[in-house]
XYZ file of C-alpha atoms in Angstrom:
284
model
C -24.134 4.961 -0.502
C -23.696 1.482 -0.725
C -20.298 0.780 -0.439
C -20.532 -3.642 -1.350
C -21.622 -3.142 -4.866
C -21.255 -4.575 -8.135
C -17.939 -2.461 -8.949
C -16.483 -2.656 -5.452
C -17.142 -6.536 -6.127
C -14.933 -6.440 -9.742
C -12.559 -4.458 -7.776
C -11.540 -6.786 -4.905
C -9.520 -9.009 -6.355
C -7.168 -6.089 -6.976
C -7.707 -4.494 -3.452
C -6.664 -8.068 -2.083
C -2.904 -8.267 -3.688
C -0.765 -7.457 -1.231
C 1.312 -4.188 -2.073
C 2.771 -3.687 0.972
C 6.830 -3.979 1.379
C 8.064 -5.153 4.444
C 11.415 -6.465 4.883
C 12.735 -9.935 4.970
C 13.875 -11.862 8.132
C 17.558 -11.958 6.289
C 19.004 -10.095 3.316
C 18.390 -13.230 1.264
C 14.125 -13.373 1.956
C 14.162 -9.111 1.470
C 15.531 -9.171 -1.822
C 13.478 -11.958 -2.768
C 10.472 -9.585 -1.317
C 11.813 -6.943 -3.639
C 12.179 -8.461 -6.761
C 8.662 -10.074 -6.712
C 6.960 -6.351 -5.293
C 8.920 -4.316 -7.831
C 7.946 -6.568 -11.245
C 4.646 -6.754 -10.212
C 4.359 -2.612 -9.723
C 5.963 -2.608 -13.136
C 3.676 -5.036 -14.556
C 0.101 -3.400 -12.607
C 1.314 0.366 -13.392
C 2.868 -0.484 -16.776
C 6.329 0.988 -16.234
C 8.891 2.047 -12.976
C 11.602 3.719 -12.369
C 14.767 4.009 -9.969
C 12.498 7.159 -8.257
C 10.299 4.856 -7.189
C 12.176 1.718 -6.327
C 14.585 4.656 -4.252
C 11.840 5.711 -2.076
C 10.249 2.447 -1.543
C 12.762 0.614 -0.283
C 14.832 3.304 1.298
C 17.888 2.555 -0.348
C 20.256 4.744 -2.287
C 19.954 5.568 -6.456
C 22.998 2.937 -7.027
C 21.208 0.274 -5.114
C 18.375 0.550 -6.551
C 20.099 0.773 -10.361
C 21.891 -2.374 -9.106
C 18.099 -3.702 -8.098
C 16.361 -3.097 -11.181
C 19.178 -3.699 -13.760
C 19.448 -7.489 -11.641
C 15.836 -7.878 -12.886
C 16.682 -6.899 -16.585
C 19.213 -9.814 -16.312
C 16.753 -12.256 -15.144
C 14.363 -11.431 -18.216
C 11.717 -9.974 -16.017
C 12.070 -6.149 -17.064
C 13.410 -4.103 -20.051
C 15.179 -0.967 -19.511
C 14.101 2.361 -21.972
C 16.210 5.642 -21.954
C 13.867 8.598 -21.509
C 14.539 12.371 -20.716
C 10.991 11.929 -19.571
C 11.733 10.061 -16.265
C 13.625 12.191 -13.459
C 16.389 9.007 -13.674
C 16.732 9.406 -17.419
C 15.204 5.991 -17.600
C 12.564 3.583 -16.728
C 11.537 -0.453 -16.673
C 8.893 -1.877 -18.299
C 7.825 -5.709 -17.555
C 8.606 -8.183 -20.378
C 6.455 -11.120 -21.475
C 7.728 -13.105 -18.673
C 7.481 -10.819 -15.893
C 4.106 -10.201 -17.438
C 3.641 -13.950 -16.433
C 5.458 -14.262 -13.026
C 3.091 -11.304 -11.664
C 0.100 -13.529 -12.814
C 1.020 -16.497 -10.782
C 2.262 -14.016 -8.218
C -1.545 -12.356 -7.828
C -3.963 -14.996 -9.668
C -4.941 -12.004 -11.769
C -4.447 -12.103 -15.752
C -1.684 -9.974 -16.974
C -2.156 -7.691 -20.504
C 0.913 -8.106 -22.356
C 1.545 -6.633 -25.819
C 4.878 -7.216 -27.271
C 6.667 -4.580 -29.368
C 9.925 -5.088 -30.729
C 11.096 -1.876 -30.298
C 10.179 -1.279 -26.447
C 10.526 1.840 -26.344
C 7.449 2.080 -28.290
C 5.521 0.183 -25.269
C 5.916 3.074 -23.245
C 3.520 6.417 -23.470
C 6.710 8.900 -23.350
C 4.344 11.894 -22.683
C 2.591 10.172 -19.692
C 5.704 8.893 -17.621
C 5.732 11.734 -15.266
C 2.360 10.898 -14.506
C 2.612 7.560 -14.285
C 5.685 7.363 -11.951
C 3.354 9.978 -9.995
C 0.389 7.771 -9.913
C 2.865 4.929 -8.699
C 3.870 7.217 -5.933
C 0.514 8.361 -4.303
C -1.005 4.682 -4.863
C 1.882 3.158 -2.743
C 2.394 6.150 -0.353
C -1.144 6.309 1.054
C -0.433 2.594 1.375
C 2.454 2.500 3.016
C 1.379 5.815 5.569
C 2.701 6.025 9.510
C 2.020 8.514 11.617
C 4.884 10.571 13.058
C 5.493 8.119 15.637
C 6.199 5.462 13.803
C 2.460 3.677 13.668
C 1.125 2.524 10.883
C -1.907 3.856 9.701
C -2.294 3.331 5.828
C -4.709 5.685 3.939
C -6.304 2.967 1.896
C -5.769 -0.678 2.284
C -5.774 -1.948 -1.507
C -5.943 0.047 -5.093
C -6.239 -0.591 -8.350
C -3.978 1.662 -10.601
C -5.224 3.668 -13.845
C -4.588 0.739 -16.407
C -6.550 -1.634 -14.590
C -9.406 0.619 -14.660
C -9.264 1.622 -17.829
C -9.796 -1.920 -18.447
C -13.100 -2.512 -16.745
C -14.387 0.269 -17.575
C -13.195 1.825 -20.934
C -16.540 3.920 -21.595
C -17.139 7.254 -22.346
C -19.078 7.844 -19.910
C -17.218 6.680 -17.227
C -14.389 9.810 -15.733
C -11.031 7.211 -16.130
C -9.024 7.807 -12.958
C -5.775 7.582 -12.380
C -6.787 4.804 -9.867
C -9.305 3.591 -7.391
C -8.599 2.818 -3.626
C -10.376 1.064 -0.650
C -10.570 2.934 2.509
C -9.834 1.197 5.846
C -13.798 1.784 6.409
C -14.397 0.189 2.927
C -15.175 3.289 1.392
C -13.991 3.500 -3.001
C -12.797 6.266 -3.443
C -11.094 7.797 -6.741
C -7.487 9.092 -6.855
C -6.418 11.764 -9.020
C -3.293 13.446 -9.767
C -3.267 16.889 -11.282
C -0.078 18.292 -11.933
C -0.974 20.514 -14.371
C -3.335 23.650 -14.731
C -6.545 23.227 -16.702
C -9.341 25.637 -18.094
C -12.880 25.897 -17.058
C -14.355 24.076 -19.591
C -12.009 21.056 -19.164
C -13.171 21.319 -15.737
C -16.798 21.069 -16.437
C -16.112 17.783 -18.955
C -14.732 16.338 -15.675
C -17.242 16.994 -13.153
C -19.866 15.703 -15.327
C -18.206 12.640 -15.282
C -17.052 12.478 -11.868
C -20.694 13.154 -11.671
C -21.448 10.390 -13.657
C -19.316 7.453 -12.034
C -20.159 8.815 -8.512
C -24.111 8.245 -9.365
C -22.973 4.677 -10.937
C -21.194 3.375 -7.999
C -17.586 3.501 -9.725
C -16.537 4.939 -6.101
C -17.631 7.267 -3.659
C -15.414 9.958 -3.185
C -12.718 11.149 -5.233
C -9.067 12.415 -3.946
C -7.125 15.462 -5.931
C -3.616 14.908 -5.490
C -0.894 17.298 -6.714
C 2.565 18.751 -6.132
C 0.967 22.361 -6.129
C -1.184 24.598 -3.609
C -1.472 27.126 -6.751
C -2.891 24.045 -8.278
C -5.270 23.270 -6.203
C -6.410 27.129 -5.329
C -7.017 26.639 -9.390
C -9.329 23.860 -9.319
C -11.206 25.049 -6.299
C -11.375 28.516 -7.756
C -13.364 26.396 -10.745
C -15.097 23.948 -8.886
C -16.847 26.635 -6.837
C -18.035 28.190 -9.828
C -18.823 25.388 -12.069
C -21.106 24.269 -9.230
C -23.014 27.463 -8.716
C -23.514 27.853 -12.487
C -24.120 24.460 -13.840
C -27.581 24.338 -11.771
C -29.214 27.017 -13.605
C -27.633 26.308 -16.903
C -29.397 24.147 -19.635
C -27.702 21.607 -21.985
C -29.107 22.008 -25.217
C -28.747 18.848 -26.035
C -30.772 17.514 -22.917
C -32.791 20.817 -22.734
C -32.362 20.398 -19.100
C -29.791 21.649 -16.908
C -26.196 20.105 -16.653
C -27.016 19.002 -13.192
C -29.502 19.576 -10.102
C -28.416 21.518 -6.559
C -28.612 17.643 -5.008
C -25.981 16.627 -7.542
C -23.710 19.763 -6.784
C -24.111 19.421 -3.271
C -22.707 15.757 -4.487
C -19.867 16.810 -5.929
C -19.253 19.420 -3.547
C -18.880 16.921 -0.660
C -17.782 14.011 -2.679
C -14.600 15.485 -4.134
C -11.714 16.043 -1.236
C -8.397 17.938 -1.789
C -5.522 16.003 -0.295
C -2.790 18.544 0.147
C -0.594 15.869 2.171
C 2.190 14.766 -0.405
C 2.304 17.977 -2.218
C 6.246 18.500 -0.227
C 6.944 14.538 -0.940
C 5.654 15.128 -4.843
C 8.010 17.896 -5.258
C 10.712 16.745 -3.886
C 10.674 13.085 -5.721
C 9.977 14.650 -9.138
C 10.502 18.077 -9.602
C 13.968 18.852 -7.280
């Protein structure tokens, strides 16, 4: 498939900001490298937390409460007490750290003010979020076991910024989109939760749907669980034996031919590499 197409064209701009930490030449540059990097993943993923900011940087959970509450006192983030976040808390960009990641990436920032902030922030989806946060920057930021860098995917967009190109019904919204060293879109999904066959069918269809429309080309299951995954594949297997031969009455024609099974069936891959990492950042 055609990997330069219309979408992968809307998407660049987000595959070029540079989400990649690396460490200053002096304590002075890093932090300044850390305070920009951290309110702009706030601003592109709508919220952070000290899980994340831990991990990233490699520091310890006081540093990095010392590192985001610094950037509550500059105005650039607002902190919101949650049980929902493993740190009992998480950041969420104000109006101007809305604005400094615009003129940090060129790329117009979505800001709606509440003045309550805890009512900016989903409380039911921050697990998920902080997840998405994770896998998008850890495929990023991947070495191999001796030290060499070898990212996964080389730019992303996450799961708000799709949503807001493509808000359809039609459309399966991901919880992001990555570029693949060899160009290659693919999808990235996070399931951390079990689901039931007919859930399962709603989103094949649709993977179905965005693979045939160019949205990406592959898509990649993420979770914390192998019983997870042994689930979906379980599904998947049969879901793509029986939709073939079963009709839609609303089409009168089956859900979907052999060719687009054998689509799915090669298109969708089951990443099983952060399930340890997953687990131990959010469930331990």
């Amino acid at each position: 498939m055609e990997n330069d197409n219309t979408y992968t064209h809307q998407y660049q701009r987000y595959f070029n900001i540079n989400m990649r930490y690396q460490k200053g030449a002096n304590n002075y540059l890093t932090g300044i490298n850390r305070a920009a990097l951290t309110v702009i993943i706030a601003v592109r993923f709508s919220v952070t937390a000290p899980v994340i900011i831990r991990w990233l940087y490699n520091i310890s959970q006081p540093q990095a409460l010392n590192h985001l509450n610094k950037l509550v006192d500059d105005k650039l983030l607002t902190m919101v007490h949650t049980h929902r976040s493993p740190d009992g808390r998480v950041y969420i960009p104000t109006y101007t750290g809305a604005k400094y990641a615009q003129e940090q990436t060129s790329i117009d920032t979505y800001f709606r003010s509440k003045s309550n902030p805890a009512l900016q922030v989903n409380h039911n989806h921050i697990m998920h979020d902080l997840m998405n946060t994770f896998i998008a920057l850890r495929g990023l930021h991947n070495h191999t076991s001796d030290g060499v860098y070898r990212p996964l995917w080389t730019g992303f967009l996450s799961e708000p910024e799709f949503k807001r190109l493509y808000n359809q019904s039609n459309a399966r919204i991901v919880d992001g989109i990555a570029v693949l060293p060899d160009r290659t879109v693919v999808a990235i999904e996070i399931e951390n939760s079990f689901k039931n066959k007919s859930t399962r069918q709603t989103i094949l269809l649709k993977y179905l749907a965005s693979l045939k429309a160019g949205h990406y080309q592959q898509v990649f299951i993420f979770s914390q669980s192998t019983q997870i995954f042994d689930d979906i594949k379980r599904l998947h297997t049969q879901l793509l034996t029986e939709l073939p031969e079963r009709i839609n009455k609303r089409t009168q024609q089956p859900f979907m031919t052999h060719n687009d099974a054998a689509l799915l069936q090669s298109a969708i891959v089951y990443r099983t590499k952060f399930c340890d990492e997953i687990t131990a950042l959010f469930y331990s």
